[in-house]
Tab-separated table of C-alpha atoms and ligand atoms in Angstrom:
chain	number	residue	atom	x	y	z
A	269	UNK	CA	0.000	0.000	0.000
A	270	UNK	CA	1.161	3.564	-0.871
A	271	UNK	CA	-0.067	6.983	0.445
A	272	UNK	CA	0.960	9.636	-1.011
A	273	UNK	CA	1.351	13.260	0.792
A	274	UNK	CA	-1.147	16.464	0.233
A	275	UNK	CA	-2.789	15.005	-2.643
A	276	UNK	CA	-4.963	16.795	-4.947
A	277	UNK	CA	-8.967	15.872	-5.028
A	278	UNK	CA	-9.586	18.014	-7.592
A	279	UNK	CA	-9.573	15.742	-10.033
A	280	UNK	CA	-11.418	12.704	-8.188
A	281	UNK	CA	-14.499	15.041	-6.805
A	282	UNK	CA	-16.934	15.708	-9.553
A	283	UNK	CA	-17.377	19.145	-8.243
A	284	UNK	CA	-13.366	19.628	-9.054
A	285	UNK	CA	-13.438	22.485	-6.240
A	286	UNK	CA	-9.320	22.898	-5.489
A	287	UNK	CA	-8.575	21.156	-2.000
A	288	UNK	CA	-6.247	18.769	-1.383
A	289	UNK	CA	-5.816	15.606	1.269
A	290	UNK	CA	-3.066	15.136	3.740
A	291	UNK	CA	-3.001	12.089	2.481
A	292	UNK	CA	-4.095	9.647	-0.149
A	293	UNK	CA	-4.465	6.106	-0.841
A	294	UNK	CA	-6.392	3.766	-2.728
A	295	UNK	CA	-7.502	-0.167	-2.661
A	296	UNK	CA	-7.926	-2.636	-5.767
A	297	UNK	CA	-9.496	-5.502	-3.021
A	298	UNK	CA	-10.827	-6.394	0.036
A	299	UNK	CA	-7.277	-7.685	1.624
A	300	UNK	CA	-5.783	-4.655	0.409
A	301	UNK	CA	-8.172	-2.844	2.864
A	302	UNK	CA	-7.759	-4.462	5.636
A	303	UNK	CA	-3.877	-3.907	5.092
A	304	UNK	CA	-4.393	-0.491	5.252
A	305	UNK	CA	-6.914	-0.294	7.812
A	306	UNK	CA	-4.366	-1.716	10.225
A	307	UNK	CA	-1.921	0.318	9.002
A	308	UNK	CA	-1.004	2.416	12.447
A	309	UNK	CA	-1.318	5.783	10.509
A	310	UNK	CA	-5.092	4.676	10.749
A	311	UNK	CA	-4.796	5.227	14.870
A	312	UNK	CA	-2.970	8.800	14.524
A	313	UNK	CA	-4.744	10.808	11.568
A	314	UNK	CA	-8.989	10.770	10.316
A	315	UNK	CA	-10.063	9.192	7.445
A	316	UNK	CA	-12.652	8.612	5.178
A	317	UNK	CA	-13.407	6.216	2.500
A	318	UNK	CA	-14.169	8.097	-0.991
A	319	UNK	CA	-16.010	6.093	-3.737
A	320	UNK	CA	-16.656	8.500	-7.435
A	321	UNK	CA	-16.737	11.875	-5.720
A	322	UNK	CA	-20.006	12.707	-6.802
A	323	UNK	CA	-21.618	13.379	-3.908
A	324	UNK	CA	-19.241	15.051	-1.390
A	325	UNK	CA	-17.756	19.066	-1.381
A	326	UNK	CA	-15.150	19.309	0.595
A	327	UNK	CA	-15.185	22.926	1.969
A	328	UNK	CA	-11.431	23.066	2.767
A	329	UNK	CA	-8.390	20.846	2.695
A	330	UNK	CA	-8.501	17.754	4.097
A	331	UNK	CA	-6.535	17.062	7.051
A	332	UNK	CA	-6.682	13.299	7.128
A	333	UNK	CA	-6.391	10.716	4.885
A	334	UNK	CA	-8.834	9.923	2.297
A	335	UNK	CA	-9.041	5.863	1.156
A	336	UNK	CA	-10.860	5.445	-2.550
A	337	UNK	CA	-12.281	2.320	-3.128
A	338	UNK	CA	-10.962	0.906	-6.616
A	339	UNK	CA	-12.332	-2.955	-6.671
A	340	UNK	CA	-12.798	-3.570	-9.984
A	341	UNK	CA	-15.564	-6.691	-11.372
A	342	UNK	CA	-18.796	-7.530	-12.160
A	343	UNK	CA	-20.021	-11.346	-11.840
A	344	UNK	CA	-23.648	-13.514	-12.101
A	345	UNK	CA	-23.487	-15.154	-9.093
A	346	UNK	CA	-27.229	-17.027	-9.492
A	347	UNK	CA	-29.643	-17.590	-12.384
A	348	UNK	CA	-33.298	-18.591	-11.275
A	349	UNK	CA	-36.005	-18.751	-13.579
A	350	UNK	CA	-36.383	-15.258	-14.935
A	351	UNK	CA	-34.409	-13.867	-12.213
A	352	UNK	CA	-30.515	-13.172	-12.486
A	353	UNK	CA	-28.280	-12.112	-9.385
A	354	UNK	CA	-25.186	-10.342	-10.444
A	355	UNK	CA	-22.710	-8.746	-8.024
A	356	UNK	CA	-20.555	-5.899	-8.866
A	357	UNK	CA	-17.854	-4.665	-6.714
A	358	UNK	CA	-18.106	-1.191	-5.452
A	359	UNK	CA	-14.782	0.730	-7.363
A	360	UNK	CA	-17.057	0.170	-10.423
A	361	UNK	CA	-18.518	2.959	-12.190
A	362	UNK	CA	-22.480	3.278	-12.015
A	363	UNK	CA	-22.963	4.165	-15.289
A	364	UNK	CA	-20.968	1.363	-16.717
A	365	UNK	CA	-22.563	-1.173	-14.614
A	366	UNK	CA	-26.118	-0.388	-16.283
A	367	UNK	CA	-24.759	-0.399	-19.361
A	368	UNK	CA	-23.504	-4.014	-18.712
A	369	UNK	CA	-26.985	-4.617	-17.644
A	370	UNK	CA	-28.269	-3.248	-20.868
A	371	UNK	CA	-25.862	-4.390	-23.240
A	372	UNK	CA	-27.407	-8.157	-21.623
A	373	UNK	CA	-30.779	-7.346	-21.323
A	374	UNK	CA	-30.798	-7.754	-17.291
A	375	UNK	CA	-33.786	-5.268	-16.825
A	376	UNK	CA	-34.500	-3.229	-13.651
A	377	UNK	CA	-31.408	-0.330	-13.185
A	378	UNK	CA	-31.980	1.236	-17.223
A	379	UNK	CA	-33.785	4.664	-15.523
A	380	UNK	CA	-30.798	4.833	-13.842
A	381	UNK	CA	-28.737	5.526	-16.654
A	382	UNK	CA	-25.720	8.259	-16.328
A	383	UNK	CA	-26.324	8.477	-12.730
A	384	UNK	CA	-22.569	9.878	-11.568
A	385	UNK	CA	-20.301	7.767	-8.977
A	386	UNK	CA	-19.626	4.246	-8.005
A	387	UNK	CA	-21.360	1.105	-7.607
A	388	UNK	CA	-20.339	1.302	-3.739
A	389	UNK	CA	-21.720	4.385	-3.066
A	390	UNK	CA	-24.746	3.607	-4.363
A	391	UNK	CA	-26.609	2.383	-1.759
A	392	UNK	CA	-25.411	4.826	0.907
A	393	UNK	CA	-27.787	7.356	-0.513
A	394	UNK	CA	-30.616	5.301	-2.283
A	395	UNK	CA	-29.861	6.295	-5.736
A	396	UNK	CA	-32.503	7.093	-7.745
A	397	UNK	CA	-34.334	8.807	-10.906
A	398	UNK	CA	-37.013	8.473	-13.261
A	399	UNK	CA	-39.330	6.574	-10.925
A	400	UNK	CA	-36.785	4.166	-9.684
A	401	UNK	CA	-34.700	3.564	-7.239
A	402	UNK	CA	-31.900	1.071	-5.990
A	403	UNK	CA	-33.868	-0.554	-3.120
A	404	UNK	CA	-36.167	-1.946	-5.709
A	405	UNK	CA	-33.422	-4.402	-7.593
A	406	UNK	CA	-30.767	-4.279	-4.206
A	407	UNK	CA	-30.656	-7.713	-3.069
A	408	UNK	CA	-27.380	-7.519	-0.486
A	409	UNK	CA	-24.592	-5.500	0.289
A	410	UNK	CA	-21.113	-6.418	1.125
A	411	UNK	CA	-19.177	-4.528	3.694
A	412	UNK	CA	-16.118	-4.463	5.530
A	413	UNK	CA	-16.683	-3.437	9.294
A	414	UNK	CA	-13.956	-0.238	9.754
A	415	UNK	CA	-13.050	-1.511	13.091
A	416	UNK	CA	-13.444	-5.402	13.173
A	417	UNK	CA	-11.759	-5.679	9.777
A	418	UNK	CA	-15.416	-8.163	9.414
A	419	UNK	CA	-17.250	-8.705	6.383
A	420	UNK	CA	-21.057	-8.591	6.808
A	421	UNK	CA	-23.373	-9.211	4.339
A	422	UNK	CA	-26.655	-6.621	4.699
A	423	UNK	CA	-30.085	-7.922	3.245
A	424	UNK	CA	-32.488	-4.939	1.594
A	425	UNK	CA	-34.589	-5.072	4.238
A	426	UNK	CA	-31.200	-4.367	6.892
A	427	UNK	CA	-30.295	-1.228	4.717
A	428	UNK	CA	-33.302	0.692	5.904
A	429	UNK	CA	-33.694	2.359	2.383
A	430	UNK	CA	-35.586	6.080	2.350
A	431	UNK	CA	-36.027	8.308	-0.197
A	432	UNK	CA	-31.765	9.182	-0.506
A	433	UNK	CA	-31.473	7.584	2.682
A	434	UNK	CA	-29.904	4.226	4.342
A	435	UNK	CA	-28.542	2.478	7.431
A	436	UNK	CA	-24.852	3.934	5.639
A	437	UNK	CA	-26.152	7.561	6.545
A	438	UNK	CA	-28.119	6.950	9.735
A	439	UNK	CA	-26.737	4.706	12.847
A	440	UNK	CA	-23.864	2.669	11.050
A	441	UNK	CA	-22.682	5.841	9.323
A	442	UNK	CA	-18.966	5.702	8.773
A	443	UNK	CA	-18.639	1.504	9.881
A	444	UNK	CA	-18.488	0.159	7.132
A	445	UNK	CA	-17.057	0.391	3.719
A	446	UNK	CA	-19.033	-1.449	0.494
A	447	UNK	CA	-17.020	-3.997	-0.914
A	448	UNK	CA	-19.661	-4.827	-3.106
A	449	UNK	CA	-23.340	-5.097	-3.852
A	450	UNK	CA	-25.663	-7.965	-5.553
A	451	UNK	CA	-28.829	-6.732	-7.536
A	452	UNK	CA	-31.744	-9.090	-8.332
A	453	UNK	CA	-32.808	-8.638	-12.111
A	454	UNK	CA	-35.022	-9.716	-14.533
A	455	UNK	CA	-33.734	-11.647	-17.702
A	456	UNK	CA	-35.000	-10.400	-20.964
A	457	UNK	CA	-37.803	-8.307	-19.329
A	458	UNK	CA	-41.067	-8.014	-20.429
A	459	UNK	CA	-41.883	-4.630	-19.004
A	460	UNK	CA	-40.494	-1.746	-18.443
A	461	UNK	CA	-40.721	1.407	-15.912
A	462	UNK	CA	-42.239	4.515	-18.047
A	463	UNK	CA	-44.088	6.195	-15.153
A	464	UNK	CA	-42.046	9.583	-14.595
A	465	UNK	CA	-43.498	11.514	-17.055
A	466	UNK	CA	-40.296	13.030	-18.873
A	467	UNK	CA	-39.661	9.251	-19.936
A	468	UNK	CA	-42.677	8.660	-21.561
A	469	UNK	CA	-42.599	11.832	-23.484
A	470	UNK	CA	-39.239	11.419	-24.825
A	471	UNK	CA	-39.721	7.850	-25.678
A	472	UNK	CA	-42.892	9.906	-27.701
A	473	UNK	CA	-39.885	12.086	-29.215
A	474	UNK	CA	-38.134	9.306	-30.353
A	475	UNK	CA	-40.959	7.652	-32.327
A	476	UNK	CA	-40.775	4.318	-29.939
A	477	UNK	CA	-44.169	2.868	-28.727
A	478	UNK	CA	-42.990	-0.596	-27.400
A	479	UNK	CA	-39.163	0.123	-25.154
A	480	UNK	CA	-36.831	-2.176	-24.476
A	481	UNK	CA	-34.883	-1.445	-21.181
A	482	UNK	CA	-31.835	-0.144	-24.113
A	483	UNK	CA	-34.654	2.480	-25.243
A	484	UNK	CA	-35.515	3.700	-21.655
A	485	UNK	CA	-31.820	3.773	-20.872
A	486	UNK	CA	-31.535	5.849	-23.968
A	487	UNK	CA	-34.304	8.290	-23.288
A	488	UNK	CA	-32.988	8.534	-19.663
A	489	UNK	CA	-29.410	9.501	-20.912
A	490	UNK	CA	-31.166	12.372	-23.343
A	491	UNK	CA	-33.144	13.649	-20.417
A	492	UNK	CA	-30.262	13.716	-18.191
A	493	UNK	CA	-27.882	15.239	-21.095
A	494	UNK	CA	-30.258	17.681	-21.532
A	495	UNK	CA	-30.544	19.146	-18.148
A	496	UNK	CA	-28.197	18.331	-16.155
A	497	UNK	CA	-24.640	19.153	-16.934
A	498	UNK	CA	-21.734	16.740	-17.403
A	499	UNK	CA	-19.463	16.742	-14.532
A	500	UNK	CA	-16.185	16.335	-16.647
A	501	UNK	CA	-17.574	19.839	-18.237
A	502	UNK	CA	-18.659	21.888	-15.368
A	503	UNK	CA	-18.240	20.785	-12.154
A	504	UNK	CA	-21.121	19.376	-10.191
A	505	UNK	CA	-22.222	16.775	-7.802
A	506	UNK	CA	-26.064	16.165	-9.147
A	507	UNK	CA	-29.104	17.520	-7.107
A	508	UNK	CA	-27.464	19.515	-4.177
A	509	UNK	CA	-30.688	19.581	-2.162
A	510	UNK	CA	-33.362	16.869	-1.341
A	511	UNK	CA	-37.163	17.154	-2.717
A	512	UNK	CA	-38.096	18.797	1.151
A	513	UNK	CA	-41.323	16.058	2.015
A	514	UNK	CA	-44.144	17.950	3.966
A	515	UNK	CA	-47.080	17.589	5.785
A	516	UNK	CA	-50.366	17.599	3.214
A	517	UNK	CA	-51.939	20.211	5.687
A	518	UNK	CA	-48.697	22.057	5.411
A	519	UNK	CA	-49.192	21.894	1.516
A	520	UNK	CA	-52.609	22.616	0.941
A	521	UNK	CA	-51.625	26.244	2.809
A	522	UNK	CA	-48.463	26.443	0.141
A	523	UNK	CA	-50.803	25.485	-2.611
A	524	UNK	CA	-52.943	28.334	-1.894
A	525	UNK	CA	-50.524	30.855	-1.834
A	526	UNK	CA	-48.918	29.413	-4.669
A	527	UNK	CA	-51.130	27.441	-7.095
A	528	UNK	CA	-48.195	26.997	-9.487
A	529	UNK	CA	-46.441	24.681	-7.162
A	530	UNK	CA	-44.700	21.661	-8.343
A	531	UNK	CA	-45.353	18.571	-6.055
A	532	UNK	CA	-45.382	14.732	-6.178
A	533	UNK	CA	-47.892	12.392	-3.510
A	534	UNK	CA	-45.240	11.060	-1.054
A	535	UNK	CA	-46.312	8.534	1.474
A	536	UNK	CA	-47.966	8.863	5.084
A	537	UNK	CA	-50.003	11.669	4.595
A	538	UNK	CA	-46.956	13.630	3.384
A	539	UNK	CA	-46.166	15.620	-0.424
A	540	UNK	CA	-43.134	15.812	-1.544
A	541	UNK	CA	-42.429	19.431	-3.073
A	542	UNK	CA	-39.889	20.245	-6.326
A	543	UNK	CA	-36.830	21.932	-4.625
A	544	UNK	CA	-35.911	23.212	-8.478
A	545	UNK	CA	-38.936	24.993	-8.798
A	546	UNK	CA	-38.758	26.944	-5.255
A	547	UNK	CA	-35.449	27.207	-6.151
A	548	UNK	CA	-36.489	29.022	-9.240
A	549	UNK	CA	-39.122	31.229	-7.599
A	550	UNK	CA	-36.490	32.764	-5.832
A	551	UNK	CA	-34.743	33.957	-8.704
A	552	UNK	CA	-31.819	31.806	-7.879
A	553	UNK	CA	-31.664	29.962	-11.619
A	554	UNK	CA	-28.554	30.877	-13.477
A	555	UNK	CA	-27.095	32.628	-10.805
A	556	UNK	CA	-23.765	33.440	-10.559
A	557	UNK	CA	-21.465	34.377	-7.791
A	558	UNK	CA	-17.848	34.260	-8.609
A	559	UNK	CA	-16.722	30.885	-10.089
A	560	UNK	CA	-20.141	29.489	-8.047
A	561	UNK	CA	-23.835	29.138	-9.470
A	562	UNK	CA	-26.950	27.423	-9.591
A	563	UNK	CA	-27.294	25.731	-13.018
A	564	UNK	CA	-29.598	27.366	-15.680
A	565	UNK	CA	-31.339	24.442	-16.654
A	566	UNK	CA	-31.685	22.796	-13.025
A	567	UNK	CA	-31.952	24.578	-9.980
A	568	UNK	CA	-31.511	21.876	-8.040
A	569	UNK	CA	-27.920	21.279	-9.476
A	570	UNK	CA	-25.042	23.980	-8.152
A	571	UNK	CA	-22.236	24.292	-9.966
A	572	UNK	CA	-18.340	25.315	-10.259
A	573	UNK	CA	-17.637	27.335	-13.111
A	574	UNK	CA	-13.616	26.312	-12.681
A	575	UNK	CA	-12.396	28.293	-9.597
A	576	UNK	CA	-14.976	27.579	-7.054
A	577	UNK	CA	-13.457	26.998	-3.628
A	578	UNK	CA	-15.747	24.298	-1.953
A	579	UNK	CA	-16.284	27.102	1.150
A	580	UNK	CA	-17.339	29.522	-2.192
A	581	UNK	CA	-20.212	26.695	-3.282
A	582	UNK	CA	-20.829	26.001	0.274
A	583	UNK	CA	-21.999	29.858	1.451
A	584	UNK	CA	-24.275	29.555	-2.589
A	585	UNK	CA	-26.197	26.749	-0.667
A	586	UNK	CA	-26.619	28.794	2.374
A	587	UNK	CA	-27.843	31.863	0.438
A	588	UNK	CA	-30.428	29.497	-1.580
A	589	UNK	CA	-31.706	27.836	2.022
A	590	UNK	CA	-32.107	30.931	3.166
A	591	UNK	CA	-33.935	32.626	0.480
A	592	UNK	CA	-36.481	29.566	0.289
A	593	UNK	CA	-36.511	29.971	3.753
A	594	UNK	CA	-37.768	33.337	3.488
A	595	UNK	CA	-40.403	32.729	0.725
A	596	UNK	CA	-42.206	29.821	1.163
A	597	UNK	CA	-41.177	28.769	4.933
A	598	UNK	CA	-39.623	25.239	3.798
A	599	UNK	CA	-35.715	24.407	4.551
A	600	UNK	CA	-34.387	22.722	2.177
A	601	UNK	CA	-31.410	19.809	3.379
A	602	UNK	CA	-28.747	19.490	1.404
A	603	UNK	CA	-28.244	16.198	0.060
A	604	UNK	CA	-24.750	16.287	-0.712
A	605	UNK	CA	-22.192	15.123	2.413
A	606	UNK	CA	-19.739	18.022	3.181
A	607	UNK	CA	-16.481	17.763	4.635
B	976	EPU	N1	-38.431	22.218	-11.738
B	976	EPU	C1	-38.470	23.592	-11.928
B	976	EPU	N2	-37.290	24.261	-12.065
B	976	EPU	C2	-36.102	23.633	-12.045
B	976	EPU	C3	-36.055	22.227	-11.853
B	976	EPU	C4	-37.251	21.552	-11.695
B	976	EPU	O1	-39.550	24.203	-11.973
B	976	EPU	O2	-35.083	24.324	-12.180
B	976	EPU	C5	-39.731	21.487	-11.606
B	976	EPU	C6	-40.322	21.145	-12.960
B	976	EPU	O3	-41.710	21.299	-12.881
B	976	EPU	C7	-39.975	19.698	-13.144
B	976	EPU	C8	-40.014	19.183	-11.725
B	976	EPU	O4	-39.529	20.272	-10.934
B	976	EPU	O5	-40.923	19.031	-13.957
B	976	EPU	C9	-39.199	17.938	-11.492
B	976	EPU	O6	-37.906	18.138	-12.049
B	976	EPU	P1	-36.967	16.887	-12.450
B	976	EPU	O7	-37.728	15.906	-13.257
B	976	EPU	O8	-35.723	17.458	-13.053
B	976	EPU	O9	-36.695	16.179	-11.076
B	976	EPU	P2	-36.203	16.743	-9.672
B	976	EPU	O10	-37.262	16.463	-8.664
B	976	EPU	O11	-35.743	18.153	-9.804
B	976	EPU	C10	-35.183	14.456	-8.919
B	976	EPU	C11	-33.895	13.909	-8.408
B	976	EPU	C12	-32.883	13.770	-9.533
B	976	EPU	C13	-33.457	12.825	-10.579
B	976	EPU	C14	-34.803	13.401	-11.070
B	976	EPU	C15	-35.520	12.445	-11.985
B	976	EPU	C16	-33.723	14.553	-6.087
B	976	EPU	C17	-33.050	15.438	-5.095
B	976	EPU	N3	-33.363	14.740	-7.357
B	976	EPU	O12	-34.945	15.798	-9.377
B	976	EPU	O13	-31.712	13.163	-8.992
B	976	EPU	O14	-32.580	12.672	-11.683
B	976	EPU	O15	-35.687	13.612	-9.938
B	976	EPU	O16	-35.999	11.349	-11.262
B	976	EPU	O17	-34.541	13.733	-5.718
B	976	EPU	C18	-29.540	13.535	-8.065
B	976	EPU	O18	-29.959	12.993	-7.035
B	976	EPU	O19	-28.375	13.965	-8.155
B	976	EPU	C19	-30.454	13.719	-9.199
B	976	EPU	C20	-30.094	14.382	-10.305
């Protein structure tokens, strides 16, 4: 194992803000991990494990040492029936995963096409779009206990899945690192998931009445090209805030005041407002501050026009909150992890 000394994250953060690590190292397998997590460094300096960088600003250098997960591999493990389990290991990238799955007609990840970051941070935050979500095709994740050095395997149900939520971000959060994760999906699938409404009118667009899971994974990758921008381009870690879920007694008072409001039926009694559009109402789309901004296409999305210092991005999202805040008395949480 090698670390190397204040090592720039600039270009292994999607948001490429210009902060660098005491120290760096990265991990190819699961022995090579424990190796390091012994390593006595471990006992004198902080860590933290780092998977695609697509969901993390780091709001100043990092005094500690950051670990990146780089297990390559993708295997079936179990064919039954219909059904195929196939495990991928976590240094994968997301997007090349599902287009495995594609390429072999495994149905059930395709809306999550172009979806930024590894396999093995997938599950931490419930990754989701176009009417899907990971907890509907996760069948177990692997992970490495930070302190026992164990391997446990954790069932769906043991995750605790939410809407961008999991066991990883509530009571086990930073115990465990994912080695690994199995998915459940369907051979040469019959049906496919065209309920968001963008994918149904772009499959319209594109002159296709019966999809295959290759033309939903298509029309999700020209949605997603469209208005979101490409992380390699302009710097950007997805949706910076969560869709805020209220009360429906709280939202029939909104709606009032606001008939235009964009909302979607969330469960218990609760609606789940469009943090873009509030975002918009406040005037905050296309913004610019320095090298920082909220995307012109997607509010939701901030951005780092190439000198943003994470602090710079940071003090954006505070502005935003606050101006929401103000207007339509809903705080928005940020769903990006900062540092
Ligand atoms: N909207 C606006 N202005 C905006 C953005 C959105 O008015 O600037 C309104 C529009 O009415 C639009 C609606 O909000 O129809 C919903 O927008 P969109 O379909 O883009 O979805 P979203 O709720 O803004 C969520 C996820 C995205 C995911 C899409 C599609 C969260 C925090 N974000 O965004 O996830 O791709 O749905 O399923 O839940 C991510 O997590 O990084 C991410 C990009």
């Amino acid at each position: 194992m090698k670390f190397h000394e204040n090592y720039p994250l600039k270009d292994i953060t999607t948001f490429h803000a210009k902060v660098y690590a005491k120290d760096y190292t990265e991990f190819i397998s699961a022995s090579e991990l424990k190796g390091i997590l012994s390593a006595p460094i471990l006992k004198e300096k902080p860590f933290m494990i780092l998977g695609g960088g697509s969901n993390v600003l780091f709001t100043g250098d990092y005094n500690g040492i950051i670990i990146r997960n780089a297990i390559k591999g993708i295997e079936v493990i179990r064919e039954e029936g219909s059904d195929i389990y196939i495990k991928a290991n976590g240094g994968e990238k997301w997007h090349d995963f599902v287009m495995y799955c594609v390429s072999h007609n495994y149905g059930g990840v395709e809306n999550l096409s172009l979806i930024p970051g590894t396999v093995g941070a997938g599950p931490i935050q419930n990754i989701g779009a176009y009417g899907v979500e990971l907890k509907d095709t996760l069948f177990e994740v692997q992970a490495m206990n930070i302190h026992t050095l164990e391997v446990k395997e954790f069932s769906n149900a043991d995750c605790k899945f939410g809407y961008r939520d999991s066991i990883f971000k509530g009571e086990e959060k930073g115990k465990y690192v994912i080695l690994a994760v199995t998915l459940k999906l369907e051979r040469n699938p019959k049906k496919v998931n065209v309920s968001y409404g963008t994918v149904s009118k772009e499959l319209e667009v594109m002159g296709i009445a019966n999809p295959t899971i290759a033309d939903v994974s298509k029309a999700v990758i020209n949605i997603r090209s469209s208005k979101l921008p490409d992380p390699e381009k302009l710097g950007n870690a997805g949706s910076f805030f969560k869709n805020p879920v209220i009360a429906n007694s709280a939202f029939e008072k909104l709606k009032e005041k606001f008939p235009a409001i964009v909302s979607f039926p969330a469960h218990g009694g609760h609606t789940k407002l469009a943090a873009g559009w509030l975002i918009e109402q406040c005037g905050w789309k296309g913004k610019r501050i320095g090298d920082a901004g909220v995307h012109k296409d997607q509010a939701l999305v901030l951005v780092n026009y190439g000198d943003a210092t994470g602090k710079e991005i940071y003090d954006l999202s505070t502005e935003v909150i606050k101006s929401v805040k103000e207007k339509f008395g809903v705080e928005l949480e940020r769903e990006v992890n900062m540092i």
